[in-house]
Coordinates of C-alpha atoms in Angstrom, one line a residue:
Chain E
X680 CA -16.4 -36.4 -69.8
X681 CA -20.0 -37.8 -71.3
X682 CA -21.8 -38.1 -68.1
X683 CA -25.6 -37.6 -67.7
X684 CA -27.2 -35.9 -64.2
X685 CA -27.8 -32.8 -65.0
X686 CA -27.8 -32.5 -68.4
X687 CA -25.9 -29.8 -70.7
X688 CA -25.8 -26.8 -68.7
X689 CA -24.2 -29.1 -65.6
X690 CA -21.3 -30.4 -68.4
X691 CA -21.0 -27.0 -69.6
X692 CA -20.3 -25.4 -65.5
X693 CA -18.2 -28.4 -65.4
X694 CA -15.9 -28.0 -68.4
X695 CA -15.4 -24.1 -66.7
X696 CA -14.8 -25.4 -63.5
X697 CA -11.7 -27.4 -64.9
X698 CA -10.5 -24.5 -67.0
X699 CA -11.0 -21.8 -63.6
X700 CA -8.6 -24.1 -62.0
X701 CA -5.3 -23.0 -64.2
X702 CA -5.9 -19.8 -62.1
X703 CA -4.2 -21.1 -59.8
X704 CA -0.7 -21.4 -62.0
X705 CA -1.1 -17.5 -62.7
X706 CA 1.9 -16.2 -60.6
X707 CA 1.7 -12.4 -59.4
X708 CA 4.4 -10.1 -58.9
X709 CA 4.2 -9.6 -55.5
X710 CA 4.9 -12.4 -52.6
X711 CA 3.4 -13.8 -49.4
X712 CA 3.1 -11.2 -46.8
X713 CA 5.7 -12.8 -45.3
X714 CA 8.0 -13.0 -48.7
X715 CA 8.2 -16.4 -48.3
X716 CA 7.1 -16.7 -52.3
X717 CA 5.9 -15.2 -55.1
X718 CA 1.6 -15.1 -54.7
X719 CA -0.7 -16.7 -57.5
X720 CA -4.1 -15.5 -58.7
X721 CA -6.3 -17.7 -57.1
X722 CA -5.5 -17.1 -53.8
X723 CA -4.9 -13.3 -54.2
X724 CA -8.9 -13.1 -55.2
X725 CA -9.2 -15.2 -52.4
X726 CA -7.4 -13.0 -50.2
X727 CA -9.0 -9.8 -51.3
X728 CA -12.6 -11.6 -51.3
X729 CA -11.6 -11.6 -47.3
X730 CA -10.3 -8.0 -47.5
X731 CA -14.0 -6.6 -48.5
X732 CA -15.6 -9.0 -45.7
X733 CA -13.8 -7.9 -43.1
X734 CA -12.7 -4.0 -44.4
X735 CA -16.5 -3.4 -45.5
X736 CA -17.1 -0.6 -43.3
X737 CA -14.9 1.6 -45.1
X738 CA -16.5 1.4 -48.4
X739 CA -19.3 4.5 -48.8
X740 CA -22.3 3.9 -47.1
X741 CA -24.6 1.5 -49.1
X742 CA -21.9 -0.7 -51.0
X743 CA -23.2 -3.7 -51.7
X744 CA -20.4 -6.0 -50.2
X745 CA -21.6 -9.3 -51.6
X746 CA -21.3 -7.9 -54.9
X747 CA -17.9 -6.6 -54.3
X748 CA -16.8 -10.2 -53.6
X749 CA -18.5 -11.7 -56.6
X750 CA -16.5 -8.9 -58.4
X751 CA -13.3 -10.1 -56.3
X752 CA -13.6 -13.6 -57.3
X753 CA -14.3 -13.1 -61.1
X754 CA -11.4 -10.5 -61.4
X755 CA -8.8 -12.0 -62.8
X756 CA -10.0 -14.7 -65.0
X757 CA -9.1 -13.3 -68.0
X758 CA -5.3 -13.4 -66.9
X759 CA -6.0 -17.4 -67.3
X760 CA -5.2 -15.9 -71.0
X761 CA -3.5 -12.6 -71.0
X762 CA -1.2 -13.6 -67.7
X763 CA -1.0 -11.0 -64.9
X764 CA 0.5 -7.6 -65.3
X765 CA 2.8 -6.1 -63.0
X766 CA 0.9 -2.7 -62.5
X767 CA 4.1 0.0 -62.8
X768 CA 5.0 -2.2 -66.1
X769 CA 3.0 1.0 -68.0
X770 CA 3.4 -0.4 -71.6
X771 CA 2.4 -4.3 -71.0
X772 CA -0.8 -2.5 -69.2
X773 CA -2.0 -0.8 -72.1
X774 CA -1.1 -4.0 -74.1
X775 CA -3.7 -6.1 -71.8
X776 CA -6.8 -4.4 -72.8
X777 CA -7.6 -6.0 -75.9
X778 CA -5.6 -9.6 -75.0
X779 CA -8.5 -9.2 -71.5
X780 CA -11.2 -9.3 -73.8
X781 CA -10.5 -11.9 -76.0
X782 CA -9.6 -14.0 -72.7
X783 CA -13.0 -13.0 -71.2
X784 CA -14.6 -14.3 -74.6
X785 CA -13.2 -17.5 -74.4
X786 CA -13.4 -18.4 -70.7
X787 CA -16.6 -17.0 -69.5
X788 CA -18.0 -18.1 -73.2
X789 CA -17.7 -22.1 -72.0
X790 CA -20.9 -21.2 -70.1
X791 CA -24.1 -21.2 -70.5
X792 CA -25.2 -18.0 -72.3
X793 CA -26.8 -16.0 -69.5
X794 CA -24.5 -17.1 -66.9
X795 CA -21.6 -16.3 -69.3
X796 CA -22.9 -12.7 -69.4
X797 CA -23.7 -12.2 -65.9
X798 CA -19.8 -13.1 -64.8
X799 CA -18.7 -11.0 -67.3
X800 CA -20.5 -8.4 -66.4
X801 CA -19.2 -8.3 -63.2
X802 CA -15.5 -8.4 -64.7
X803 CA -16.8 -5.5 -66.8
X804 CA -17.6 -3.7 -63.9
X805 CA -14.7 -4.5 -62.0
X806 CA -12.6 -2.8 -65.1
X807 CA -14.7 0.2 -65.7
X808 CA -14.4 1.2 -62.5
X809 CA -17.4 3.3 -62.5
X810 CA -20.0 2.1 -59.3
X811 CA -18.8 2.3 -55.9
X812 CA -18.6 -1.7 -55.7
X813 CA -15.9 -1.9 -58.6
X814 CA -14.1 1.8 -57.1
X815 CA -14.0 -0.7 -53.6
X816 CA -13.3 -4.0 -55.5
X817 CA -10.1 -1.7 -57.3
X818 CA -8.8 -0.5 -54.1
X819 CA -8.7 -3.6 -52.2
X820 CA -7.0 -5.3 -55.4
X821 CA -4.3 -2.5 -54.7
X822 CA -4.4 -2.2 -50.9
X823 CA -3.3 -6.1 -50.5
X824 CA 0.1 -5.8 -52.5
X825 CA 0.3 -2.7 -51.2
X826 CA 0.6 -4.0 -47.6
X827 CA 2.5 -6.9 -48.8
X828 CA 5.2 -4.6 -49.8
X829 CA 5.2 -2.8 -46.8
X830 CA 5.6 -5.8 -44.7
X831 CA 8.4 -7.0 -46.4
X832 CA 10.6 -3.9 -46.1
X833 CA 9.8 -2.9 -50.0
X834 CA 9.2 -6.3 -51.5
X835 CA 8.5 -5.8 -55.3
X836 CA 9.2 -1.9 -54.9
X837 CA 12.6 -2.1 -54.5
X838 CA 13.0 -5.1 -56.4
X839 CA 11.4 -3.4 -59.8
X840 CA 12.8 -0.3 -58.3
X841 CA 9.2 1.6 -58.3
X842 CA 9.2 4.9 -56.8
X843 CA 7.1 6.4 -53.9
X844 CA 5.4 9.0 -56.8
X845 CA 4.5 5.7 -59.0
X846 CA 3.0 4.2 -55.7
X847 CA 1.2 7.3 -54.6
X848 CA -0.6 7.0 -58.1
X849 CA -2.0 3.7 -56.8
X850 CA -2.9 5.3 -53.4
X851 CA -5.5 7.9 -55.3
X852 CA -6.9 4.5 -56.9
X853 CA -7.4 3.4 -53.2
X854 CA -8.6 6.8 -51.7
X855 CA -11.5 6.7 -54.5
X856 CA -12.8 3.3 -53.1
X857 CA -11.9 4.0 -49.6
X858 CA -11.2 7.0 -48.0
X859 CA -10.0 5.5 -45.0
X860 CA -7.8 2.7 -47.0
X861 CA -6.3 5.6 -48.7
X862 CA -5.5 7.4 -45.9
X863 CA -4.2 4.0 -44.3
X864 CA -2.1 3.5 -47.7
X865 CA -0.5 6.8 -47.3
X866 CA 0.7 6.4 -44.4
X867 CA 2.4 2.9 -45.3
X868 CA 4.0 4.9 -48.0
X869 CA 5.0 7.3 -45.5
X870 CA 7.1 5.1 -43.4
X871 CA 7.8 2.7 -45.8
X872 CA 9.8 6.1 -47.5
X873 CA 11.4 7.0 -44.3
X874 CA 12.6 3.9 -43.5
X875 CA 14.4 3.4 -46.7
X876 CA 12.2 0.7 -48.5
X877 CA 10.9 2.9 -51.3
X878 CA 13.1 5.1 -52.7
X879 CA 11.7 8.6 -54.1
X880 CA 12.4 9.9 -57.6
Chain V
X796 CA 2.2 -1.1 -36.7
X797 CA 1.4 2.2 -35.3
X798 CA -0.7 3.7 -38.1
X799 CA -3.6 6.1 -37.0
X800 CA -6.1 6.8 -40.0
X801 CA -9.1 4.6 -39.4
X802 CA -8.5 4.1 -35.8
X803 CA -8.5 1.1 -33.7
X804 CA -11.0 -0.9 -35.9
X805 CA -8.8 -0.5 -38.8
X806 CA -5.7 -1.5 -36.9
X807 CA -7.5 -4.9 -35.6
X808 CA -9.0 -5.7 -38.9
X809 CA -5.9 -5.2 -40.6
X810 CA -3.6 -7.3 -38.2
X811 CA -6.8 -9.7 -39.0
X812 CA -5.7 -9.8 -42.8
X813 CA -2.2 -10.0 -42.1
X814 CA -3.2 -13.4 -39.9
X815 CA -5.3 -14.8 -42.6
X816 CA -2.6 -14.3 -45.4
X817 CA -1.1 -17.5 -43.6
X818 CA -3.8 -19.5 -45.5
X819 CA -1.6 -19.9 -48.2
X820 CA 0.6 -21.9 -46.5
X821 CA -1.6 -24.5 -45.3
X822 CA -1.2 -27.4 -47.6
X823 CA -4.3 -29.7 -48.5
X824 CA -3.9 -33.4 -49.9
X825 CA -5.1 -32.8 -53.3
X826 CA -3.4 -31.8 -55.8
X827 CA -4.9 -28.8 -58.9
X828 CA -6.8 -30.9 -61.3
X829 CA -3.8 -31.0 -63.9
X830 CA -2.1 -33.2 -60.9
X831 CA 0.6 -30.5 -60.9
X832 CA 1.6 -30.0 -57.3
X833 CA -1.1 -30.2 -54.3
X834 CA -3.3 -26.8 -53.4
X835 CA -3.5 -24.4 -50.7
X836 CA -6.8 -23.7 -48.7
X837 CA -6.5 -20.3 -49.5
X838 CA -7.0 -21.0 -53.6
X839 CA -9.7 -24.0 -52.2
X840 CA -11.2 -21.9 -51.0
X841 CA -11.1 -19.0 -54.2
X842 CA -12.1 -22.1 -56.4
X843 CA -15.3 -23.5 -54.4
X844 CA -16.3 -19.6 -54.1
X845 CA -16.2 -19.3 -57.7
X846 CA -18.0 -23.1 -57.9
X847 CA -20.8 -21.6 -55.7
X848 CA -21.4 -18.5 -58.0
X849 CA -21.6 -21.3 -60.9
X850 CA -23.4 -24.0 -59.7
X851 CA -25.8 -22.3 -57.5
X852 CA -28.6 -23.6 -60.1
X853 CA -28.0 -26.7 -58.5
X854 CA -28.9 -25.8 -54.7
X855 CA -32.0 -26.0 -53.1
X856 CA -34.5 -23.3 -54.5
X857 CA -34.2 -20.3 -52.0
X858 CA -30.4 -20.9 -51.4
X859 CA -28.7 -17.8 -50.5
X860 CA -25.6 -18.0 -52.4
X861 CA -24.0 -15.2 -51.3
X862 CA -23.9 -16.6 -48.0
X863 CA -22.4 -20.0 -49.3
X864 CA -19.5 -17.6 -50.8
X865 CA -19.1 -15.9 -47.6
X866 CA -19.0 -19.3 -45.8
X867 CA -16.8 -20.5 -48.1
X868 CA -14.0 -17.7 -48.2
X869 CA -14.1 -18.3 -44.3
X870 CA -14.8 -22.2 -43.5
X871 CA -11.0 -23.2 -43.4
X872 CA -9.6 -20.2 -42.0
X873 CA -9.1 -22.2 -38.5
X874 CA -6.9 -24.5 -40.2
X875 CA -4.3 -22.3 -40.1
X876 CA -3.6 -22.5 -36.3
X877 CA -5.4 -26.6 -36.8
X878 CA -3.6 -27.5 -40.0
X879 CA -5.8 -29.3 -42.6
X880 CA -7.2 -32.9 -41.8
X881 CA -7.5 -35.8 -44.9
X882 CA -11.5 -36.3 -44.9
X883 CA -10.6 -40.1 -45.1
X884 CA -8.2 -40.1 -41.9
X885 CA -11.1 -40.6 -39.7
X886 CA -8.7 -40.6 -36.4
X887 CA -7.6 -37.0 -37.4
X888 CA -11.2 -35.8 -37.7
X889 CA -12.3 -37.1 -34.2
X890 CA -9.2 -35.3 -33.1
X891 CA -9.9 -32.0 -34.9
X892 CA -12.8 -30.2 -33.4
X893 CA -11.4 -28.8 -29.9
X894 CA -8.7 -27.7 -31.9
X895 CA -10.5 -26.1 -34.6
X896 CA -12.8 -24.1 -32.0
X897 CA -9.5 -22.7 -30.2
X898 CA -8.5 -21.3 -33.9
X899 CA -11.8 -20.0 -34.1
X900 CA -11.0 -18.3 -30.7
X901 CA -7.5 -16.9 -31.6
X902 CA -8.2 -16.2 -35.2
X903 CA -11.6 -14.7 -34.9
X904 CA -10.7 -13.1 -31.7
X905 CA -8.0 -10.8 -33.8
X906 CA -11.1 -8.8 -35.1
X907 CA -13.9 -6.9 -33.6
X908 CA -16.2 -7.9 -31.2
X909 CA -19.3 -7.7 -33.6
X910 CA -17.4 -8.8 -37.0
X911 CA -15.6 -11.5 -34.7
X912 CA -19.1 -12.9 -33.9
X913 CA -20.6 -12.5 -37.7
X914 CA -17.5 -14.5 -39.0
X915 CA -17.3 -16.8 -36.5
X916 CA -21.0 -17.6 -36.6
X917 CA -20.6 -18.5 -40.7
X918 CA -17.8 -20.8 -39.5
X919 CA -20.1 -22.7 -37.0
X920 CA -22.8 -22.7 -39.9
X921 CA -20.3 -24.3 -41.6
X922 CA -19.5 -26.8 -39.1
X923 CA -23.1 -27.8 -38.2
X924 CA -24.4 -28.2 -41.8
X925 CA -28.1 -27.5 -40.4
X926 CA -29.0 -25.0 -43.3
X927 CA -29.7 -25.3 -46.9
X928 CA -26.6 -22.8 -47.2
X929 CA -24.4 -25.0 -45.2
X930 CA -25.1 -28.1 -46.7
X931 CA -24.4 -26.6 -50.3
X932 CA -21.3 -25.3 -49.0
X933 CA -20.2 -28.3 -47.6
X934 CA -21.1 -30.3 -50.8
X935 CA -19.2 -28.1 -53.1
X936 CA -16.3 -28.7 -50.4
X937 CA -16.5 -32.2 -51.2
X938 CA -17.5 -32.2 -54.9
X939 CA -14.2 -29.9 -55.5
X940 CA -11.5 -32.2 -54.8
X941 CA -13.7 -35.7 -56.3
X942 CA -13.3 -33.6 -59.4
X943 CA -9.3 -33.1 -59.0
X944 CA -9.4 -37.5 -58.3
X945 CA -11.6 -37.7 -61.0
X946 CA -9.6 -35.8 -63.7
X947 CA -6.0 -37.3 -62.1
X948 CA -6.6 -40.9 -62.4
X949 CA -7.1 -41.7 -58.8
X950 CA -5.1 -38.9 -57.3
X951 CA -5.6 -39.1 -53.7
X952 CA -8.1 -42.1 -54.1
X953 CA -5.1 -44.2 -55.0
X954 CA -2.4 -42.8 -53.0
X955 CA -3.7 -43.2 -49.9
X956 CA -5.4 -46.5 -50.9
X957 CA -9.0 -44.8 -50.3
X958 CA -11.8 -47.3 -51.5
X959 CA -15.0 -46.3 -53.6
X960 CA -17.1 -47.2 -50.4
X961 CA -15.1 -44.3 -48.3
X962 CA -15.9 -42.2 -51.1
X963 CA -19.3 -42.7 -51.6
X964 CA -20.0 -41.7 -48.2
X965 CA -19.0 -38.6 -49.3
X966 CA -21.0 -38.3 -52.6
X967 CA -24.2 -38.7 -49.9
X968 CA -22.6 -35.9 -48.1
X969 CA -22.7 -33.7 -51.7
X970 CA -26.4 -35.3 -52.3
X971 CA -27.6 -34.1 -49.3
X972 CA -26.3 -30.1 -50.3
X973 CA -27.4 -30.4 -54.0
X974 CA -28.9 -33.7 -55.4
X975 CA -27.8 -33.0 -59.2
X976 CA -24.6 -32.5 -57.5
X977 CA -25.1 -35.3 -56.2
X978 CA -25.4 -37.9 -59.0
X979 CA -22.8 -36.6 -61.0
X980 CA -20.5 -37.3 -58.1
X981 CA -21.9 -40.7 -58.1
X982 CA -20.8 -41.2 -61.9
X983 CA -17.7 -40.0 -61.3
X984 CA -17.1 -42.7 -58.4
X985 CA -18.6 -45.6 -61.3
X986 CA -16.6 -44.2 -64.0
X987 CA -13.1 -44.2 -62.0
X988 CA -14.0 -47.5 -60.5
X989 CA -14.7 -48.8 -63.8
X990 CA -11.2 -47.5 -65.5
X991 CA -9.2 -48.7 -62.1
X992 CA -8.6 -45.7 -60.4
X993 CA -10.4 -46.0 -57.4
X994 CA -10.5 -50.0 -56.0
X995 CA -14.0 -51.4 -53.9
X996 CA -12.8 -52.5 -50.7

C-alpha cells in the first residue's frame, strides 16, 4: 500500500498489523472449553488477557495488571514463525528457543525501532519469567488450558496421554504466579485424577 | 464445581471465565485479512487490543491506552448472549441495545459485585463513546475490519452490496477517535472505490 496520512511510522504499524493477523491461523493443542474445536492463538491471548482482568486479585499485592495484559497480548507472536508448542512435547520445547527469537526479530522488527523494542521487551519478560507480572502472565497462560482440560473430562491429557506428575509440573509454574490459582489447579488435578481423566504414571 | 481454595470469589470469577470462553463462537461478518474464513469476536477483540498498543501514537495526547485495551478485551463480551450485529444492517442495530444491556446483566452479573460494576462500567464507556478512550476504542473497532475490506477486494463491502457512502460514515466515526486514523481510512475508501471494490450509491 503507498498511502500518505500519517507518514512512515503509520505504513510501518500498518504493514504489522496485517502480519499480527496470521495469529489467528496458529492452532493450539488444546480445544474450546467446551471441546467443540481445537483453540487458536489469537483468541487464547485474548482469553487469558480476560483471565488477569478479572483473576487480578490473586496475583501478589502490587502486580501491575495492565502490564500483565500487554504481556498477555504480545505473548505468542513469535509462534506467527516458530508455530505453537504443545508444552509436555519436551524436545520440540527446547527446539523453540532459538526458532522464538529469530521470529521475534522478524515480526516485532517491521516496527518502528523503539516501538519494536518495547513489544519485545515485554515478550522478553513474559519468557524470562523473572518479575511478578511475567510469573502471573505464565500461570494464567497455563491455568486456561489447564481448566479447558478439566472441563472436557481430560481433553488433550488423555488424548497425548500426559500424566498427572507431567501436569503437576505445570501446577508449580502456576503456584509461583498465583498462590491461590495453584491451589485452585491442584485441586482440578485432584478430581480430574479421581475421576479417571488423567491417568497417573 | 465444588472447588474450595480461593473461596467464593474464585468460584464466581472462574464460572465468569468459563462464560466468556463462549466468545469464540460468536461469528462476525468479516473475514481475517487473507479472506480465509470470517473471525470470531474473541480474536477481534485480541487483534484491536494489540492495534491499540500499536497505534496509540495516533490517539489524542493524554489517551490512556491501557484503558482502551481493557475496553477493548471487554466491549463485545455481551454479544455472546446478543450475537453480533453487521454495522451496515441499520435495522439490527436499533434492535440491539435492550438486548445488549440484558447480556450486560447476565454476563456481568456472573462476577462480583465490585468487579461486575468495573467491567460493566468499561462496557458502557464503550457504548457511550463520551471519552477520548472510548472514541479511540471505538475507531480502532471500525478501522480493523475497513482494513480486512481493504486488503480482500471488497470483502464485506461487496458482498453485502455496502456503498462507499455507508462507509464513509464510518471513517468519521474513526476520525472522530484518531484523526490520522482517520485519513488513512478515508484513502482506503478512495483507493477501493477507484479499483472497483466498493461501488458509490
Amino acid at each position: 500500500m503507498n498511502i500518505a496520512p500519517g507518514g512512515d511510522r503509520l505504513h510501518a504499524q500498518i504493514e504489522f498489523a496485517l502480519e499480527i493477523d496470521k495469529l489467528k491461523r496458529v492452532i493450539r493443542r488444546n480445544t474450546l472449553m467446551d471441546g467443540s474445536r481445537r483453540e487458536n492463538d489469537a483468541e487464547h491471548s485474548w482469553y487469558i488477557g480476560m483471565l488477569a482482568m478479572v483473576l487480578g486479585e490473586h496475583a501478589p499485592p502490587g502486580t501491575d495488571l495492565d502490564r500483565v495484559v500487554a504481556m498477555l497480548l504480545v505473548h505468542d507472536l513469535v509462534e506467527i514463525d516458530a508455530g505453537d508448542t504443545f508444552v509436555y512435547d519436551r524436545a520440540a520445547v527446547a527446539a523453540q528457543g532459538e526458532l522464538e527469537r529469530k521470529a521475534a526479530d522478524r515480526i516485532f522488527g517491521l516496527l518502528p525501532e523503539e516501538q519494536a523494542k518495547r513489544l519485545r521487551e515485554l515478550w522478553e519478560e513474559f519468557e524470562e519469567r523473572r518479575t511478578p507480572e511475567a510469573r502471573f502472565a505464565r500461570a494464567l497462560d497455563r491455568f486456561a488450558p489447564m481448566l479447558a482440560n478439566h472441563r472436557t473430562e481430560g481433553g488433550t491429557w488423555s488424548l497425548y496421554k500426559v500424566t498427572a506428575e507431567q501436569v503437576l509440573e505445570n501446577v508449580k509454574i502456576i503456584e509461583e504466579g498465583s498462590p491461590a490459582l495453584g491451589a485452585y489447579a491442584a485441586e482440578m488435578v485432584e478430581l480430574s485424577v479421581s475421576r479417571g481423566h488423567l491417568a497417573r504414571s
